[in-house]
Coordinates of C-alpha atoms in Angstrom, one line a residue:
G1 CA 13.3 64.4 -48.8
G2 CA 15.6 64.3 -45.8
G3 CA 13.8 67.0 -43.8
G4 CA 10.5 65.3 -44.1
A5 CA 11.9 62.1 -42.8
S6 CA 13.3 63.7 -39.6
A7 CA 10.1 65.6 -39.0
S8 CA 8.0 62.5 -39.1
A9 CA 10.4 60.8 -36.6
E10 CA 9.9 63.8 -34.2
D11 CA 6.1 63.4 -34.5
D12 CA 6.3 59.8 -33.6
P13 CA 8.9 59.2 -30.8
A14 CA 8.6 55.4 -31.2
A15 CA 9.7 55.6 -34.9
S16 CA 13.0 57.1 -34.1
D17 CA 14.5 54.6 -31.8
A18 CA 14.9 50.8 -31.4
T19 CA 12.6 49.4 -28.6
F20 CA 13.2 46.5 -26.2
L21 CA 11.0 44.4 -24.0
F22 CA 11.4 44.2 -20.2
A23 CA 9.3 42.0 -17.9
S24 CA 8.8 42.3 -14.1
E25 CA 6.7 39.9 -11.8
S26 CA 5.1 40.2 -8.4
V27 CA 3.1 38.0 -6.0
T28 CA 0.3 38.5 -3.5
E29 CA 1.0 38.6 0.2
S30 CA -0.4 35.1 0.4
H31 CA 1.9 33.4 -2.2
P32 CA 3.7 30.8 -0.2
D33 CA 7.1 32.4 -0.4
K34 CA 5.6 35.8 0.5
L35 CA 3.6 34.3 3.4
C36 CA 7.0 33.1 4.8
D37 CA 8.4 36.7 4.4
V38 CA 5.4 38.1 6.2
I39 CA 5.7 35.5 9.0
S40 CA 9.4 36.2 9.4
D41 CA 8.8 39.9 9.6
A42 CA 5.9 39.6 12.0
I43 CA 8.4 37.8 14.4
V44 CA 11.0 40.6 13.8
D45 CA 8.3 43.2 14.7
A46 CA 7.1 41.2 17.8
C47 CA 10.7 41.2 19.1
L48 CA 11.4 44.9 18.3
T49 CA 8.1 46.0 19.9
L50 CA 9.2 44.7 23.2
D51 CA 13.1 45.0 22.8
P52 CA 14.3 47.4 20.1
A53 CA 17.8 45.9 20.5
S54 CA 16.6 42.5 19.5
R55 CA 18.8 40.5 17.1
V56 CA 16.7 38.5 14.7
A57 CA 17.5 36.1 11.9
C58 CA 14.4 34.1 11.3
E59 CA 13.6 31.8 8.3
T60 CA 10.1 30.4 7.7
V61 CA 9.1 27.4 5.6
C62 CA 5.5 26.3 4.9
K63 CA 3.9 23.3 3.2
T64 CA 0.4 21.7 3.4
G65 CA -0.8 22.1 7.0
V66 CA 2.6 23.0 8.5
V67 CA 4.6 26.1 9.2
I68 CA 8.2 25.8 10.5
V69 CA 10.3 28.7 11.9
L70 CA 14.0 28.3 12.4
G71 CA 16.8 30.7 13.1
E72 CA 18.7 32.7 15.7
I73 CA 17.0 35.3 18.0
T74 CA 18.5 37.1 21.0
T75 CA 16.0 39.3 22.7
S76 CA 14.8 40.2 26.2
A77 CA 11.2 40.0 25.0
S78 CA 9.0 37.1 26.0
I79 CA 7.1 36.1 22.8
N80 CA 4.5 33.6 22.0
Y81 CA 5.9 32.7 18.6
E82 CA 3.1 30.2 17.8
Q83 CA 0.5 32.9 18.3
V84 CA 2.4 35.4 16.1
I85 CA 2.7 32.8 13.3
R86 CA -1.0 31.7 13.4
D87 CA -2.2 35.4 13.4
A88 CA 0.0 36.0 10.2
V89 CA -1.4 32.9 8.5
R90 CA -4.9 34.1 9.4
D91 CA -4.3 37.5 8.0
A92 CA -3.0 35.9 4.7
G93 CA -6.5 34.4 4.3
Y94 CA -5.6 30.8 5.0
D95 CA -8.5 29.8 7.1
D96 CA -9.6 26.5 5.5
P97 CA -7.8 23.3 4.6
A98 CA -9.2 23.6 1.1
K99 CA -7.0 26.7 0.6
G100 CA -3.9 24.6 1.5
L101 CA -3.5 25.9 5.0
D102 CA -5.7 26.7 8.0
Y103 CA -4.4 28.9 10.8
K104 CA -6.6 27.2 13.4
T105 CA -5.3 23.7 12.8
C106 CA -1.9 23.9 11.0
N107 CA 1.1 22.3 12.7
V108 CA 3.6 25.0 14.0
I109 CA 7.2 24.0 14.7
V110 CA 9.5 26.6 16.2
A111 CA 13.3 25.9 16.2
L112 CA 14.9 29.1 17.4
E113 CA 18.3 29.5 19.2
E114 CA 20.3 32.5 20.3
Q115 CA 22.7 34.4 18.0
S116 CA 26.1 32.8 17.9
P117 CA 28.3 34.5 20.6
D118 CA 31.1 34.7 18.0
I119 CA 28.9 36.8 15.7
A120 CA 27.4 38.7 18.7
Q121 CA 30.8 39.9 20.0
S122 CA 31.7 41.3 16.5
V123 CA 28.5 43.3 16.2
D124 CA 28.1 44.5 19.8
A125 CA 29.2 48.1 20.7
T126 CA 28.5 50.5 23.5
K127 CA 27.4 53.3 21.0
V128 CA 25.0 52.5 18.2
E129 CA 27.3 54.2 15.7
D130 CA 30.1 51.7 16.4
I131 CA 27.9 48.6 15.7
G132 CA 29.7 46.2 13.3
A133 CA 27.9 44.8 10.3
G134 CA 25.9 41.7 11.3
D135 CA 27.2 39.8 8.3
S136 CA 29.5 40.4 5.2
C137 CA 27.3 41.3 2.2
V138 CA 27.0 43.2 -1.0
V139 CA 23.9 45.4 -1.6
F140 CA 22.4 47.5 -4.4
G141 CA 20.1 50.5 -4.5
Y142 CA 18.4 51.7 -7.7
A143 CA 16.3 54.7 -8.8
C144 CA 15.2 56.1 -12.1
Q145 CA 12.8 58.8 -13.5
E146 CA 10.2 56.4 -15.0
T147 CA 7.6 57.1 -12.2
P148 CA 6.9 59.8 -9.6
E149 CA 8.3 57.5 -6.9
L150 CA 11.5 57.1 -9.0
M151 CA 11.0 53.4 -9.6
P152 CA 11.0 51.3 -12.7
L153 CA 7.5 51.3 -14.2
S154 CA 7.4 47.5 -15.0
H155 CA 8.0 46.8 -11.3
V156 CA 5.5 49.4 -10.0
L157 CA 2.8 48.0 -12.3
A158 CA 3.5 44.3 -11.5
T159 CA 3.4 45.2 -7.8
K160 CA 0.1 47.2 -8.1
L161 CA -1.5 44.3 -10.0
A162 CA -0.6 41.9 -7.2
A163 CA -1.8 44.2 -4.5
R164 CA -5.1 44.7 -6.4
L165 CA -5.5 41.0 -6.7
A166 CA -5.4 40.7 -2.9
E167 CA -7.7 43.7 -2.5
V168 CA -10.5 42.4 -4.6
R169 CA -10.3 39.2 -2.5
K170 CA -10.3 41.0 0.9
D171 CA -13.0 43.5 0.1
G172 CA -15.3 40.8 -1.5
T173 CA -15.4 42.3 -5.0
L174 CA -14.6 38.9 -6.4
D175 CA -16.0 36.1 -4.3
W176 CA -14.3 33.3 -6.3
I177 CA -10.8 34.4 -5.6
R178 CA -8.5 32.6 -3.2
P179 CA -5.3 33.9 -1.6
D180 CA -2.5 32.7 -3.8
G181 CA -1.6 34.8 -6.9
K182 CA 1.1 36.0 -9.2
T183 CA 1.3 38.8 -11.7
M184 CA 3.7 39.7 -14.6
I185 CA 3.9 42.6 -16.9
T186 CA 6.1 43.1 -20.0
L187 CA 6.6 46.7 -21.2
E188 CA 8.1 47.9 -24.4
Y189 CA 10.7 50.5 -23.8
G190 CA 12.3 53.1 -26.0
T191 CA 15.4 55.1 -25.2
G192 CA 15.5 58.8 -24.1
E193 CA 18.0 61.3 -25.2
D194 CA 20.3 60.6 -22.3
G195 CA 20.1 56.8 -23.0
A196 CA 17.6 56.1 -20.1
P197 CA 14.8 53.7 -20.9
V198 CA 11.4 55.3 -21.5
P199 CA 8.2 53.2 -21.2
R200 CA 6.2 53.2 -24.5
R201 CA 3.4 50.6 -24.1
V202 CA 2.4 47.4 -22.3
H203 CA 3.4 44.4 -24.4
S204 CA 1.7 41.8 -22.3
I205 CA 0.1 41.0 -18.9
V206 CA -0.1 37.6 -17.2
I207 CA -2.2 37.1 -14.0
S208 CA -2.5 33.8 -12.2
A209 CA -5.2 33.9 -9.5
Q210 CA -6.1 31.0 -7.2
H211 CA -9.8 30.3 -7.5
S212 CA -12.7 28.3 -6.1
E213 CA -14.0 25.2 -7.9
E214 CA -17.1 26.5 -9.4
V215 CA -16.0 29.6 -11.3
S216 CA -15.5 29.3 -15.1
N217 CA -12.4 30.3 -16.9
D218 CA -14.4 33.0 -18.9
K219 CA -15.6 34.6 -15.8
I220 CA -12.1 34.5 -14.3
A221 CA -10.7 36.3 -17.4
S222 CA -13.4 39.0 -17.6
D223 CA -13.4 39.7 -13.9
L224 CA -9.6 40.0 -13.8
M225 CA -9.7 42.4 -16.7
E226 CA -12.4 44.5 -15.3
H227 CA -11.5 44.6 -11.6
V228 CA -7.7 44.1 -11.6
V229 CA -6.1 45.2 -14.9
R230 CA -8.3 48.3 -15.7
P231 CA -8.1 50.0 -12.3
V232 CA -4.3 49.6 -12.2
V233 CA -2.7 49.9 -15.7
P234 CA -2.9 53.4 -17.3
P235 CA -5.1 53.0 -20.4
D236 CA -2.8 55.0 -22.6
L237 CA -0.2 52.2 -22.3
L238 CA -2.7 49.6 -23.5
D239 CA -3.4 49.1 -27.2
D240 CA -5.0 46.5 -29.5
R241 CA -1.7 44.6 -29.7
T242 CA -1.4 44.2 -25.9
L243 CA -1.6 40.5 -25.0
Y244 CA -3.5 39.2 -21.9
H245 CA -3.0 35.9 -20.3
M246 CA -5.5 35.4 -17.5
N247 CA -4.8 32.1 -15.6
P248 CA -3.0 30.6 -18.6
S249 CA -2.6 27.2 -16.8
G250 CA -6.4 26.7 -17.2
R251 CA -6.9 25.7 -13.6
F252 CA -5.6 27.0 -10.3
C253 CA -7.8 25.6 -7.4
I254 CA -5.0 24.0 -5.5
G255 CA -2.7 26.8 -4.4
G256 CA -0.8 28.3 -1.5
P257 CA 1.6 26.0 0.5
H258 CA -0.5 23.1 -0.6
S259 CA 0.8 23.3 -4.3
D260 CA 4.2 24.9 -3.6
A261 CA 6.4 24.9 -0.5
G262 CA 7.2 28.5 0.6
L263 CA 10.5 29.8 2.0
T264 CA 11.6 33.2 3.4
G265 CA 13.8 35.2 1.0
R266 CA 12.8 33.5 -2.2
K267 CA 11.3 36.6 -3.8
P268 CA 14.2 39.0 -3.6
V269 CA 13.6 40.7 -6.9
V270 CA 9.9 41.2 -6.2
D271 CA 11.0 42.9 -3.0
A272 CA 13.5 45.2 -4.8
Y273 CA 13.4 46.6 -8.3
G274 CA 11.7 43.9 -10.5
G275 CA 15.0 43.0 -12.3
W276 CA 16.3 46.5 -12.9
G277 CA 19.6 47.6 -11.4
S278 CA 21.5 44.7 -9.8
H279 CA 20.9 42.5 -6.8
G280 CA 23.5 41.5 -4.1
G281 CA 21.8 38.2 -3.3
G282 CA 20.8 38.7 0.3
C283 CA 17.2 38.8 1.3
L284 CA 15.5 41.4 3.5
S285 CA 12.8 39.8 5.6
G286 CA 13.3 38.0 8.8
K287 CA 16.3 40.2 9.7
D288 CA 16.7 43.0 12.3
A289 CA 18.5 46.1 11.0
T290 CA 22.0 45.3 12.3
K291 CA 22.0 42.8 9.4
A292 CA 23.7 44.9 6.7
D293 CA 21.6 43.1 4.0
R294 CA 18.6 45.1 5.3
A295 CA 20.0 48.3 6.6
G296 CA 22.4 48.5 3.7
S297 CA 19.8 47.9 1.0
Y298 CA 17.6 50.6 2.5
A299 CA 20.5 53.1 2.6
A300 CA 21.6 52.3 -1.0
R301 CA 18.0 53.0 -2.2
W302 CA 18.0 56.2 -0.1
A303 CA 21.2 57.4 -1.8
A304 CA 20.2 56.3 -5.3
K305 CA 16.8 58.0 -5.0
S306 CA 18.4 61.2 -3.5
L307 CA 20.8 61.4 -6.4
V308 CA 18.1 61.1 -9.1
A309 CA 15.7 63.4 -7.3
G310 CA 18.6 65.9 -6.7
G311 CA 19.2 66.1 -10.5
Y312 CA 22.6 64.5 -10.6
C313 CA 21.5 61.8 -13.0
S314 CA 18.4 60.2 -14.7
R315 CA 19.0 56.8 -13.2
C316 CA 21.5 55.1 -11.1
S317 CA 22.6 52.1 -9.2
V318 CA 24.4 52.4 -5.8
Q319 CA 26.5 49.4 -4.6
L320 CA 27.7 49.1 -1.0
S321 CA 29.8 46.3 0.5
F322 CA 30.1 45.4 4.1
A323 CA 32.4 43.1 6.2
I324 CA 31.2 41.3 9.3
G325 CA 32.1 43.1 12.5
L326 CA 33.4 46.3 10.7
P327 CA 31.4 49.5 11.3
H328 CA 32.1 51.1 8.0
P329 CA 31.3 50.0 4.4
L330 CA 34.3 48.6 2.5
S331 CA 33.3 50.1 -0.8
V332 CA 30.8 52.5 -2.5
R333 CA 30.1 52.5 -6.2
V334 CA 27.7 54.6 -8.2
D335 CA 26.7 53.8 -11.8
T336 CA 24.5 56.3 -13.7
Y337 CA 24.4 54.2 -16.9
G338 CA 25.8 57.2 -18.8
T339 CA 23.1 59.6 -17.5
C340 CA 25.3 61.8 -15.2
K341 CA 24.4 65.5 -15.6
N342 CA 27.6 66.9 -14.1
K343 CA 25.5 69.1 -11.8
N344 CA 27.7 71.4 -9.7
G345 CA 30.6 70.0 -11.7
V346 CA 30.0 66.6 -10.0
G347 CA 31.0 64.0 -12.6
E348 CA 30.3 60.2 -12.7
K349 CA 33.6 59.5 -10.9
D350 CA 32.8 62.0 -8.2
L351 CA 29.4 60.6 -7.2
A352 CA 30.6 57.8 -4.9
R353 CA 32.6 60.3 -2.9
L354 CA 29.5 62.6 -2.8
V355 CA 27.4 59.6 -1.4
E356 CA 30.1 58.9 1.2
T357 CA 30.2 62.5 2.2
K358 CA 26.5 63.1 2.5
F359 CA 25.4 59.7 3.9
D360 CA 26.8 58.1 7.1
L361 CA 26.8 54.5 5.8
R362 CA 28.0 52.8 9.0
P363 CA 25.3 50.2 9.8
G364 CA 24.6 51.7 13.2
C365 CA 24.1 55.1 11.8
I366 CA 21.8 53.8 9.1
V367 CA 19.8 52.1 11.8
K368 CA 19.7 55.4 13.8
E369 CA 19.0 57.8 10.9
L370 CA 16.3 55.6 9.3
D371 CA 14.8 54.7 12.6
L372 CA 15.1 50.9 11.9
R373 CA 14.5 49.7 15.4
R374 CA 10.8 50.4 15.2
P375 CA 8.4 47.5 14.4
I376 CA 7.8 48.5 10.8
M377 CA 9.2 45.4 9.0
R378 CA 6.1 43.4 8.5
K379 CA 4.7 46.3 6.4
T380 CA 7.7 46.0 4.1
A381 CA 7.3 42.3 3.6
A382 CA 4.7 42.3 0.8
Y383 CA 4.4 44.6 -2.2
G384 CA 8.0 45.8 -2.2
H385 CA 10.4 47.5 0.2
F386 CA 11.0 50.5 -2.1
G387 CA 9.0 53.2 -3.9
R388 CA 6.2 53.3 -1.3
E389 CA 5.3 56.6 0.2
E390 CA 4.7 55.2 3.7
E391 CA 5.3 57.4 6.7
E392 CA 7.6 54.8 8.3
F393 CA 9.7 54.2 5.2
K394 CA 12.3 56.9 5.9
W395 CA 14.6 55.6 3.1
E396 CA 12.0 57.0 0.6
K397 CA 12.3 60.5 2.0
V398 CA 14.8 62.3 -0.4
K399 CA 17.8 63.8 1.3
E400 CA 18.8 67.2 -0.1
I401 CA 22.4 66.8 -1.5

């Protein structure tokens, strides 16, 4: 009787717990909002390359045949902004008016001014350690044990699907594909012994790929399955109940800035954790690292990843808050969602103090420690700022705590 029931539950982990669905989405580097992130970060990098102390807050907006860049930049560098913008549009694959934008002929409008002297005087300092936060903000970092890179699996797979969508366009695998594209994946999760979510299977996959006029919907669906889904999604997560929606709108020839205006900072969850954890609301791209939205977000991820990798918890969110002009964070909070392991006697309530002790969270020290004055920002602008093992992404290098 009773014994048999418990044995069967152990044999089938899915039988013993309630499951839930969680969806994450991503976009290609040429999606209109992402294109704007890339252009904004290309400008940040152009400034940092020539003047590592550049102050940049740069917003980009794009629509059919036009790219507008507006914001505040203080730099000693002399930069041909129009050239930087056209090069980024070209790299995104927009080289023909039929695609909604052509880097050769699009109208480029540049409306940049210097940083407000009121803000500048509150940030400026003789020593980098004493730099004040460039703005008041709240940031979150997140990490979990779902993947080797300590990121949520739904986010990782959505991001990889979007990156693959761009890859098959750029390497010529699919000749019908155009630059704009969006992906979404919904996973069914169970719950582990410590309460942390455990991915069980893929519930559904949605891919919208911009395409040329002549290709049929059947070919789009079979090509996306063969060349995008199968190379990315682990086969053991797919089953006969998995739902696939390939270009569910039925037609997606008109795309890019032609069909939707793009704006910097409008894909903040794609940039972060795919909806897991929390989000402080500030975007990352177009900002130099004295802006605490950017430096603080990187430091919060660094701390969260280090806590999980160090065995202090199975998953956690780290919140930091900063006030404009002040060189120290106002608050630090760590939430382990009940997964704290009390390693070395460090309980949940002790983790915030541990983070403050082991990480110098002054904006200037984050900039120095993570080397954020290098021109590495454009690389972060598409396919996520976190969970990528790139040499330049020092916030992904676990700190021994």
